Short mmCIF file of C-alpha atoms in Angstrom, two decimals:
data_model
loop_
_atom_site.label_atom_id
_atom_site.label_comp_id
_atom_site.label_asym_id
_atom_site.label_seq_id
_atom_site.Cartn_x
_atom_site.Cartn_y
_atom_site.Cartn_z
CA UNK A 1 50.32 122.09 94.26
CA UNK A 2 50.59 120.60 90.86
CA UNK A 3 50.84 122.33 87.65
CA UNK A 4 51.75 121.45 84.35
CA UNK A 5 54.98 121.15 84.72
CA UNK A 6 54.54 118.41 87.20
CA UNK A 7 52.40 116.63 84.98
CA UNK A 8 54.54 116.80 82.02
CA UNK A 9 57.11 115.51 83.93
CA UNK A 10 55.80 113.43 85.46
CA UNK A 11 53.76 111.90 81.96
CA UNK A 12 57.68 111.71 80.66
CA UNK A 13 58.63 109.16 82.92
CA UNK A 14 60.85 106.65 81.57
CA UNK A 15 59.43 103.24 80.39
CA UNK A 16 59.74 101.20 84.34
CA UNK A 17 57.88 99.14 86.89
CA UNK A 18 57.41 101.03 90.71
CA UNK A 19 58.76 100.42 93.46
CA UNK A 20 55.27 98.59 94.61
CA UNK A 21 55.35 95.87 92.50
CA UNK A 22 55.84 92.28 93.61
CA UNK A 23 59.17 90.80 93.37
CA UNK A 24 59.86 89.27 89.46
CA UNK A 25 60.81 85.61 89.76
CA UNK A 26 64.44 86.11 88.51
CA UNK A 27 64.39 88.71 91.78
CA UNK A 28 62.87 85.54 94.13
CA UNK A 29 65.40 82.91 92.59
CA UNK A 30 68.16 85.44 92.85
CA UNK A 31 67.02 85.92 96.98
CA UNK A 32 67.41 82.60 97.72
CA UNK A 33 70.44 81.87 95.57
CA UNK A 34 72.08 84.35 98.32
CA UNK A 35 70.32 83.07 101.34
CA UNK A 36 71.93 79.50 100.06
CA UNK A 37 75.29 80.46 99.49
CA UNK A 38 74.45 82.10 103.11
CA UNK A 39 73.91 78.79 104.38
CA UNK A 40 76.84 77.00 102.82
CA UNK A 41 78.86 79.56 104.39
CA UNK A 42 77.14 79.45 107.38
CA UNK A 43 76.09 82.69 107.12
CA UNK A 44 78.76 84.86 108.93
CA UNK A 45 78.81 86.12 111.90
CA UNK A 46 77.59 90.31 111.61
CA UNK A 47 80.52 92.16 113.09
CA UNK A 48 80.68 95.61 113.26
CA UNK A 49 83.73 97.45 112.03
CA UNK A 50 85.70 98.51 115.11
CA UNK A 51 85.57 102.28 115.43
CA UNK A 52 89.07 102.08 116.23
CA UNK A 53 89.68 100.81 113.09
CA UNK A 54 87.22 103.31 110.88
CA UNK A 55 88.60 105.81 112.65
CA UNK A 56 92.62 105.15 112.50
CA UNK A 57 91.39 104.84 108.45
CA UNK A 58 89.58 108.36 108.80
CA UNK A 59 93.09 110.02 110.12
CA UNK A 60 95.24 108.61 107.84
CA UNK A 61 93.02 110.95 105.31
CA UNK A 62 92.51 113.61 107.54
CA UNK A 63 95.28 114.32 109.08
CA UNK A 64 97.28 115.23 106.12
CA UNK A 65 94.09 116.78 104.86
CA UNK A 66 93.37 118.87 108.01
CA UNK A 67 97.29 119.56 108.96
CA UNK A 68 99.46 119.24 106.15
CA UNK A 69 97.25 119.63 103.37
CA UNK A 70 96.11 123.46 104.84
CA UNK A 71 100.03 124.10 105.68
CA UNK A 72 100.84 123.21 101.67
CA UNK A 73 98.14 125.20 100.56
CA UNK A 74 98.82 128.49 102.57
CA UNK A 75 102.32 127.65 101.49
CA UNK A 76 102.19 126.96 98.27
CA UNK A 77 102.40 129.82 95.00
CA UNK A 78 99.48 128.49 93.74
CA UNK A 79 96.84 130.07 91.68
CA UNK A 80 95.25 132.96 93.24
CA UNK A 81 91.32 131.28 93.82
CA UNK A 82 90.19 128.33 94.12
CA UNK A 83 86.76 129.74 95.51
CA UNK A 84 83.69 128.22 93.79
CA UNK A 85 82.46 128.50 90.85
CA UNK A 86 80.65 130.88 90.25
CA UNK A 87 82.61 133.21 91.82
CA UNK A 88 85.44 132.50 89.86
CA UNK A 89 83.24 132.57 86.78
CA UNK A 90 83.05 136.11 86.81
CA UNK A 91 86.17 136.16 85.63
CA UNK A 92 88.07 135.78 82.38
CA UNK A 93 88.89 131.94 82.48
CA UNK A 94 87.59 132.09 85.98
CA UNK A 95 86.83 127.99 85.69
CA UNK A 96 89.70 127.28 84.51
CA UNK A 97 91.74 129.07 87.99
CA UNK A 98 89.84 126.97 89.98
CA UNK A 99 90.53 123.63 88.34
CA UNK A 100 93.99 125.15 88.32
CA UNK A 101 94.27 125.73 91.88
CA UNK A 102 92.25 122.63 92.30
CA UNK A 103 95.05 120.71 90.40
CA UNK A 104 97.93 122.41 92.97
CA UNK A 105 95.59 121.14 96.05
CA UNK A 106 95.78 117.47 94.79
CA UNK A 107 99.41 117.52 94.45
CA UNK A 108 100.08 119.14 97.68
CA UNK A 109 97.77 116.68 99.16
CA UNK A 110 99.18 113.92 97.39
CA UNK A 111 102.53 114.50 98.46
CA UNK A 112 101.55 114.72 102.00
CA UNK A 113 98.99 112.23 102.36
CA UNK A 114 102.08 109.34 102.11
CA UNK A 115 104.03 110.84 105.53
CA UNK A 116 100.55 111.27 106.79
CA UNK A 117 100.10 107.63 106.65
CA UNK A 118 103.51 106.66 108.05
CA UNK A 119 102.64 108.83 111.12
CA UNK A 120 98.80 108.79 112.29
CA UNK A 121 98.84 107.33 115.43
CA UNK A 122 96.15 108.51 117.39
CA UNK A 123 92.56 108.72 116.55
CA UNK A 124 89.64 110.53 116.83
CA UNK A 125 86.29 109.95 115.19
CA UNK A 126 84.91 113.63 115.28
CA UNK A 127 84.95 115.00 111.29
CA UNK A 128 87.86 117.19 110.29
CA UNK A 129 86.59 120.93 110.19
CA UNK A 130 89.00 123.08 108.22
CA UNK A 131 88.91 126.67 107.91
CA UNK A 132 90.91 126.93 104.87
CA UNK A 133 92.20 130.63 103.47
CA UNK A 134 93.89 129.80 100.30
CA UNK A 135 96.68 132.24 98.64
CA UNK A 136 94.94 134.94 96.96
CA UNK A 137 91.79 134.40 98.10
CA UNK A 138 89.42 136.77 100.07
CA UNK A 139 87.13 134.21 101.56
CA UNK A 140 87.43 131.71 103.67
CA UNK A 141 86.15 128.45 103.00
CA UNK A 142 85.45 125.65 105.24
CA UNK A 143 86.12 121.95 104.48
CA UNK A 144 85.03 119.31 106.17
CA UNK A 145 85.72 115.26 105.67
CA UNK A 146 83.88 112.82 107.57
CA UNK A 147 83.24 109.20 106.80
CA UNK A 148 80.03 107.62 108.02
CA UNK A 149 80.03 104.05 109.59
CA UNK A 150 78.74 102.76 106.82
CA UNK A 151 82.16 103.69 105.12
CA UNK A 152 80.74 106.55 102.91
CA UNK A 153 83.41 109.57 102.94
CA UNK A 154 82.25 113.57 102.64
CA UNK A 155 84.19 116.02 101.87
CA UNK A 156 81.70 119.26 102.02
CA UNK A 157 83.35 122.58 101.23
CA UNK A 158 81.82 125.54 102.02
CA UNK A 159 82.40 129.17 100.92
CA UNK A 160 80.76 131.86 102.82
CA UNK A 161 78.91 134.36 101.52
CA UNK A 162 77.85 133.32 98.05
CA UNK A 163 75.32 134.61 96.64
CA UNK A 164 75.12 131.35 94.15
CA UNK A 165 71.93 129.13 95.15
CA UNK A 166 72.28 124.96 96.06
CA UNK A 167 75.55 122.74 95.49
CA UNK A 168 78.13 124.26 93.70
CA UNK A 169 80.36 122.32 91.82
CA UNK A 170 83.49 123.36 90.04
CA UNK A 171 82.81 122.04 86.99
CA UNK A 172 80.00 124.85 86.60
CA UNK A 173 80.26 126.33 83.87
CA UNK A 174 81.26 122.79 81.75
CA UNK A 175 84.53 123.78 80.31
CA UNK A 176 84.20 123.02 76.26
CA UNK A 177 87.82 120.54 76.48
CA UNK A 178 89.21 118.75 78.59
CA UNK A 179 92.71 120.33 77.57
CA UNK A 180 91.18 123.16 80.04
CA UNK A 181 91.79 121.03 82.46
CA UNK A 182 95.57 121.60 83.99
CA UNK A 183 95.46 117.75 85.34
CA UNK A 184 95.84 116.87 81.32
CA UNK A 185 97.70 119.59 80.35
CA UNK A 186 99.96 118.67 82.96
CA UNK A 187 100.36 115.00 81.97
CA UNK A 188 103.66 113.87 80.21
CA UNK A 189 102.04 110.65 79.25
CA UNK A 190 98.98 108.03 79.11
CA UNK A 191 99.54 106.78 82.47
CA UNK A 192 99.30 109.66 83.91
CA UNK A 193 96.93 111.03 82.04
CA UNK A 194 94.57 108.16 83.18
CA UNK A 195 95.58 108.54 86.90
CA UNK A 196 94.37 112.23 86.32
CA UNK A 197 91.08 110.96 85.10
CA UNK A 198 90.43 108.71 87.72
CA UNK A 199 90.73 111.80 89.90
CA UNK A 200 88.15 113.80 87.85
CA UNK A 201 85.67 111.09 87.69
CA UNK A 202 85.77 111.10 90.94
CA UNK A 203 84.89 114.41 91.11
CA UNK A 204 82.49 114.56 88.63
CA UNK A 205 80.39 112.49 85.69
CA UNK A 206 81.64 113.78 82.54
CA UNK A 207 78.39 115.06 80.35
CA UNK A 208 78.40 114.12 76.60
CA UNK A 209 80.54 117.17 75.83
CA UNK A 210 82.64 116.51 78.27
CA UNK A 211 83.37 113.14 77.08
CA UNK A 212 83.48 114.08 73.56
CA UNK A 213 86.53 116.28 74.45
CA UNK A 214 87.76 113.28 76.67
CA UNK A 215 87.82 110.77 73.66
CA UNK A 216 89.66 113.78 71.20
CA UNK A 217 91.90 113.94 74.04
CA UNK A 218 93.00 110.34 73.92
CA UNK A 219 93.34 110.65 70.04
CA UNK A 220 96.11 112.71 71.03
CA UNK A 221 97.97 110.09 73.70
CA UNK A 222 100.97 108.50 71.59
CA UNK A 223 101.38 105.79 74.16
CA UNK A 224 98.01 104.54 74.15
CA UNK A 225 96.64 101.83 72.12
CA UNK A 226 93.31 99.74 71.95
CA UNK A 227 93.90 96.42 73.13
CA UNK A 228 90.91 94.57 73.42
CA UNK A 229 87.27 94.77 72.06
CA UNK A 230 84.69 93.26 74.14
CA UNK A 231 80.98 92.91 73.44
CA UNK A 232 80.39 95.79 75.57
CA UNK A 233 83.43 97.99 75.49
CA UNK A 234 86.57 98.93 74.32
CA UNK A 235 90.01 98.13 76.01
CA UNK A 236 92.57 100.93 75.79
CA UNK A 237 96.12 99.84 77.17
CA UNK A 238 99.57 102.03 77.86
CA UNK A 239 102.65 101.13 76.06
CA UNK A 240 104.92 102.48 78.58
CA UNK A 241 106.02 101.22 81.76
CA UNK A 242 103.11 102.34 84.24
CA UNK A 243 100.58 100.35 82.88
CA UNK A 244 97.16 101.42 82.59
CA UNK A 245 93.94 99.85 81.38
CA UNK A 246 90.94 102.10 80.37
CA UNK A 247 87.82 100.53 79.56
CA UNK A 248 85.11 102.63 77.41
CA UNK A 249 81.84 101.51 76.51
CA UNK A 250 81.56 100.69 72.63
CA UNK A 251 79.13 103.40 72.09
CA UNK A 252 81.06 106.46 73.45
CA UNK A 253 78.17 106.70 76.08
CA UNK A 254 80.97 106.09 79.34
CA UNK A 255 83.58 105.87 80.96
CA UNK A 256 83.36 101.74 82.03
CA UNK A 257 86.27 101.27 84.04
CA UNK A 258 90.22 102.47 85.16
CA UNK A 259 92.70 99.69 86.24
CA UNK A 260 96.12 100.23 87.62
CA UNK A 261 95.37 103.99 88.48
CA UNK A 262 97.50 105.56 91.08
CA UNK A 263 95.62 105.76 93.95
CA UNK A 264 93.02 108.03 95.01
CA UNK A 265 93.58 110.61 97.97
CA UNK A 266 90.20 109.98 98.82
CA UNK A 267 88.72 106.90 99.30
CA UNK A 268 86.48 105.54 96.33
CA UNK A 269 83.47 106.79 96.19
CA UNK A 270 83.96 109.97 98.05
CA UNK A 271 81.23 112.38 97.91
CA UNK A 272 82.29 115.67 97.30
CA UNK A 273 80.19 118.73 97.44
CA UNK A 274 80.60 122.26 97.22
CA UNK A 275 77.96 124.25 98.77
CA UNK A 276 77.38 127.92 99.44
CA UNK A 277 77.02 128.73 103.11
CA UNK A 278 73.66 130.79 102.80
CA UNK A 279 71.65 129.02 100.43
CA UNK A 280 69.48 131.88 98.38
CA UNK A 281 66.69 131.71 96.36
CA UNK A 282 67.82 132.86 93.17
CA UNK A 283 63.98 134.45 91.70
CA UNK B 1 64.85 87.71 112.83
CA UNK B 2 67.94 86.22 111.93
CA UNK B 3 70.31 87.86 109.96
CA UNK B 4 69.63 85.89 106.93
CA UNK B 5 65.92 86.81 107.65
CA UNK B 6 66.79 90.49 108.21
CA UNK B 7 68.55 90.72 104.62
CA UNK B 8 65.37 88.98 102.55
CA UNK B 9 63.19 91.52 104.26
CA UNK B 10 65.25 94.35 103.36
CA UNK B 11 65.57 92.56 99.95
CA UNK B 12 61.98 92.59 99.54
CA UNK B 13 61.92 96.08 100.99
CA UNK B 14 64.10 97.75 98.37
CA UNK B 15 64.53 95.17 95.36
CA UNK B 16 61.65 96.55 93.24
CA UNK B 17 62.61 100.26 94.13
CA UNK B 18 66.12 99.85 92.77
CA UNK B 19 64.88 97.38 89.52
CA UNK B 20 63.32 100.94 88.61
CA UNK B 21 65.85 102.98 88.96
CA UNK B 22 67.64 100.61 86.72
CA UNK B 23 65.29 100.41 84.42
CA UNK B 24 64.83 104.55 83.92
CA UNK B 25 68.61 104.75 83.26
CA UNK B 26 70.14 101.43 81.51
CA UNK B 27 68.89 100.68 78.01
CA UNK B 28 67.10 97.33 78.43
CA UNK B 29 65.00 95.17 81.25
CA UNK B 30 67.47 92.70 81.47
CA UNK B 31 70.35 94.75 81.76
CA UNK B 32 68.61 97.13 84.74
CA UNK B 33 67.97 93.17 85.99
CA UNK B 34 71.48 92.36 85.72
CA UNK B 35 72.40 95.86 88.16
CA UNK B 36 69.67 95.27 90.72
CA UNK B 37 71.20 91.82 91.02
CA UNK B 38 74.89 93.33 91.25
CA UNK B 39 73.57 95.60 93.77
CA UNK B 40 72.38 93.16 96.04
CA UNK B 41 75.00 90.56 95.54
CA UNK B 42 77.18 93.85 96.93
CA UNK B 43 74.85 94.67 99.60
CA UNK B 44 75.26 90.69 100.77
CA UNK B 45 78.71 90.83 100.77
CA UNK B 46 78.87 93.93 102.49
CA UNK B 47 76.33 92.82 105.00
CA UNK B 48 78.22 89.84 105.93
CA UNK B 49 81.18 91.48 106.74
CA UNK B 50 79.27 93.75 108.92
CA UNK B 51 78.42 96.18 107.33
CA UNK B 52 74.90 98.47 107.68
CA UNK B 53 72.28 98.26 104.86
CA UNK B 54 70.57 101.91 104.51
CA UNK B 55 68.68 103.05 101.67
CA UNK B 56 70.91 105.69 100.96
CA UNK B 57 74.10 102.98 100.65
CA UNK B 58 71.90 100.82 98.55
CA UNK B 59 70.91 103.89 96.43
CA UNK B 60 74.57 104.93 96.07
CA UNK B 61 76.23 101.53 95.60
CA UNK B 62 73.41 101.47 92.67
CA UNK B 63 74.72 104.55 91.48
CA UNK B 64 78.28 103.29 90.58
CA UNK B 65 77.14 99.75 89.50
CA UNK B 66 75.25 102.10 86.87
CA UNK B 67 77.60 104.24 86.55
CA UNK B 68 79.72 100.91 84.91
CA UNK B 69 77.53 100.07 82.35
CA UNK B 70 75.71 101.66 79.90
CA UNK B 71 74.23 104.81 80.88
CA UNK B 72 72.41 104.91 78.20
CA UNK B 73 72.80 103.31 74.27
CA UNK B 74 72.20 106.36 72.28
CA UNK B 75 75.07 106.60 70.22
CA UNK B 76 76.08 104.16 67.67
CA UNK B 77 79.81 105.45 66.53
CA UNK B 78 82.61 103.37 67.54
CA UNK B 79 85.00 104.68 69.33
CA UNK B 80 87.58 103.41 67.40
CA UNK B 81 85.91 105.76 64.59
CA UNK B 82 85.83 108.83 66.80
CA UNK B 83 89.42 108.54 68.06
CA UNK B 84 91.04 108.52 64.51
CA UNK B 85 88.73 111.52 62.99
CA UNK B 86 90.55 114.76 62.44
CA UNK B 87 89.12 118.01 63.92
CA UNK B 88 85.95 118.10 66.08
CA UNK B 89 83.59 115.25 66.77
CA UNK B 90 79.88 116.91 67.19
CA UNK B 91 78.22 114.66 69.49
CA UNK B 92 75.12 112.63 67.96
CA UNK B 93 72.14 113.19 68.21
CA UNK B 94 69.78 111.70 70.80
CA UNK B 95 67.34 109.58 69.79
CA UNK B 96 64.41 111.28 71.82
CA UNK B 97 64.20 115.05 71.29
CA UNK B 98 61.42 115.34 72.88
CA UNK B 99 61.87 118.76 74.77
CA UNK B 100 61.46 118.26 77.89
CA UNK B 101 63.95 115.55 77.60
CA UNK B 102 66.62 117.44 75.75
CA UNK B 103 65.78 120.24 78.43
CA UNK B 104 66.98 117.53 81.23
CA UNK B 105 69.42 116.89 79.71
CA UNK B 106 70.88 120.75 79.27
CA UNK B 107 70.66 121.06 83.42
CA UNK B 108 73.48 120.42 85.81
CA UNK B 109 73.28 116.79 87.02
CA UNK B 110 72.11 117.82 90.35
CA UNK B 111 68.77 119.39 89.58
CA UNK B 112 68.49 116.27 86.87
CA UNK B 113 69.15 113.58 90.22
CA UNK B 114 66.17 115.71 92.17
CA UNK B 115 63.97 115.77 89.52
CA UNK B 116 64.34 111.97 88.63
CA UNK B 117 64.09 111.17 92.36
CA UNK B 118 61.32 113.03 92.92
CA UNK B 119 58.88 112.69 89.88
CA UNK B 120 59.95 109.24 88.51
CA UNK B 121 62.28 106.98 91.17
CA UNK B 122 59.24 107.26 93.78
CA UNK B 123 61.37 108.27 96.52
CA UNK B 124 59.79 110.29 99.38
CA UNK B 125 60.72 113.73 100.35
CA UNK B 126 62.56 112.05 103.35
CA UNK B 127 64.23 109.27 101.87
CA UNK B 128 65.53 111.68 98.66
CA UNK B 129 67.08 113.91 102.04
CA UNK B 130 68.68 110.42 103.56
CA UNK B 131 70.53 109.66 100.15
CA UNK B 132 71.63 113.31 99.62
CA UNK B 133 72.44 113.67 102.95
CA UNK B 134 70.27 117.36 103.47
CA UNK B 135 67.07 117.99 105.18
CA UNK B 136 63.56 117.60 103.96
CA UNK B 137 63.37 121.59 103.42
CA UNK B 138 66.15 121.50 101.28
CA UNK B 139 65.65 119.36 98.94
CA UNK B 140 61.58 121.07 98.66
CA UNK B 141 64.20 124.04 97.98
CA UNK B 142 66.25 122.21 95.18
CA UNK B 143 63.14 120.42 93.59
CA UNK B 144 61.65 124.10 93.26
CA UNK B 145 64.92 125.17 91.76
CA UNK B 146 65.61 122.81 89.55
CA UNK B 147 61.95 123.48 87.89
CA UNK B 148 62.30 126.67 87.65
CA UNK B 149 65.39 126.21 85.55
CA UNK B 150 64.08 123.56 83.79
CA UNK B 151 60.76 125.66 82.68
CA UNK B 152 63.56 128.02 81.81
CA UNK B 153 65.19 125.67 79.61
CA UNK B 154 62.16 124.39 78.13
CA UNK B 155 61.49 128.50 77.37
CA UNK B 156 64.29 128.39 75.60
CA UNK B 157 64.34 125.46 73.82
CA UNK B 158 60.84 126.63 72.65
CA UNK B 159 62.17 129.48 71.33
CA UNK B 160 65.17 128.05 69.42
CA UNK B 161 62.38 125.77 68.02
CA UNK B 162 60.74 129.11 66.82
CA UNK B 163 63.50 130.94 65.16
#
């Protein structure tokens, strides 16, 4: 059923062709442009990825996820929740725990993931399941990393019993600065500080405010310097030995690019969600 | 079909379908251009190495070729500017306050990614449930959340406009 919300949304559409339309010429000269090149390179031959291969890839993340990541955890005097949200919201600095204890998982897992690697030898291509009972923590949550063949990683955590409706994610509520975040507060200089970035982008896209208290944040980075102005963006460079390059758009409006960034525990462009087990209408 | 055959369909398929979603969230027709033909050039590669060509990959590769360009050109201040001014920076001002826009823009990015699929990237309930990876029902269930927080937000918007 429509109402007038629908329509008003729907009349607010941004300014853009459907997906119906015919294909614009630069589209048609841009199709065959590829089909060429296709041609030149005599188009190769479609191979799948060997399983074996996707799947020796998926263990070398999950294993240290699954194993030793748990093992650090339970381990590890950590903050006492890292349970979603809005669970943890109901407490004084309740966001800021979780990114705390969300901080202690990614060095645990950091640390591990490296032997991890050295070690996988077998391989499986069933999804890690997880039950995971961090320190402190009443519930139980359940984690689960998969990567589909067409090489796009999950990680879906689940925490049983929320009464919180749809995906959670742990940036909810916003925190006001990015100094709440223990990844920064944490960092002893730019480089790092960047490599902790590249981890929360990954987690997250940074809203306006959030990016406002990114670029008052960088004010503050003595070892980090604008080297380059581009058309487009802004080049920001470290002075110190672990170079970094961070590339902002001109106008403030993103986050463009992070070179030289330690690498991720997960792979790029890992979706991560946090959802409540029993999803609840919340009227 | 050959594979080179295969690809132009699947070209033709989804080029027009992405160009809009590039247009609704980059600042200018030739830059949402410019990402539809990054996306593809991406999706070629990746096909010729073997790879599988879904909706949902296409619709998530777009996502991060997006997500390295402009998101939008709303503000004007240099960064340079921002990073040497003492104290707090307030952010500026968008350029459309419409209400319902500043309303979207006050929700969590989830309900704005349903909304957008649903009402203006002309997506169907299935393949919005392919690309977020849930079942038809659920997103019917988020869509109907995510209005229901938005009419809040347009409440209270409305009511800040008042007082």
């Amino acid at each position: 059923m429509t109402d007038d919300l629908d329509k008003r949304i729907r009349a607010a559409r941004p300014t853009s062709g459907n997906r119906d339309l015919p294909l614009t010429d630069r589209a048609k000269r841009e199709l065959a442009e590829l089909m060429l090149e296709g041609d030149r390179r005599q188009v190769p031959r479609r191979r799948r990825i060997p399983t074996a291969l996707v799947v020796a890839v998926a263990l070398v993340i999950l294993v240290p996820f699954g194993i030793y990541g748990v093992m650090a955890l339970v381990s590890s005097s950590g903050p006492s929740s890292v349970s979603v949200a809005e669970v943890a919201a109901d407490q004084p600095n309740g966001d800021q725990a979780t990114h705390q204890a969300w901080a202690s998982l990614i060095d645990a897992f950091q640390e591990q993931s490296v032997a991890a690697t050295e070690t996988a030898t077998d391989a499986s291509a069933a999804p890690i399941n997880v039950n995971v009972l961090l320190p402190g923590s009443a519930v139980t949550e359940q984690w689960s990393f998969s990567q589909s063949p067409d090489g796009v990683s999950k990680l879906t955590i689940t925490a049983p019993n929320s009464t919180t409706d749809g995906p959670l994610r742990f940036s909810d509520p916003a925190p006001v600065a990015l100094e709440d975040y223990p990844f920064f507060l944490a960092a002893e200089d730019a480089a790092s500080a960047i490599d902790s970035l590249q981890q929360l982008l990954l987690e997250q896209t940074l809203d306006r405010w959030q990016l406002d208290a990114l670029y008052r944040y960088l004010a503050t980075l003595p070892d980090l310097q604008l080297t380059a102005s581009t058309e487009d963006s802004l080049v920001f460079s470290t002075t110190s030995a672990q170079q970094r390059t961070l590339s902002i758009a001109k106008d403030g409006s993103a986050v463009l690019a992070i070179e030289g960034a330690a690498s991720s525990y997960f792979p790029p462009g890992t979706q991560i969600t946090w959802t409540s087990q029993v999803e609840e209408d919340d009227s | 079909m050959s594979d080179s055959g295969w690809f132009a369909e699947f070209y033709r398929q989804h080029y027009r379908l992405v160009l809009t979603v590039a247009q609704q969230r980059l600042a200018s027709f030739p830059d949402s251009e410019d990402a539809a033909a990054e996306v593809f050039r991406i999706a070629w590669t990746h096909y010729c190495a073997g790879g599988d060509l879904t909706l949902p990959w296409l619709y998530q590769t777009l996502r991060n070729v997006i997500g390295n360009r402009y998101r939008s050109i709303r503000r004007q201040e240099a960064l340079t500017e921002r990073l040497t001014t003492e104290g707090g920076i307030s952010p500026a001002p968008r350029d459309d306050n419409d209400d319902l826009y500043l309303a979207l823009s006050e929700l969590k990015e989830d309900d704005r990614e349903v909304l957008a699929m649903h009402y203006w990237e002309d997506l169907t309930g299935r393949e919005i449930a392919g690309i977020l990876r849930v079942s038809e029902t659920a997103v019917r269930l988020r869509i109907m959340r995510a209005k229901r927080r938005l009419r809040r937000q347009l409440d209270a918007i409305a009511e800040r406009n008042v007082s």
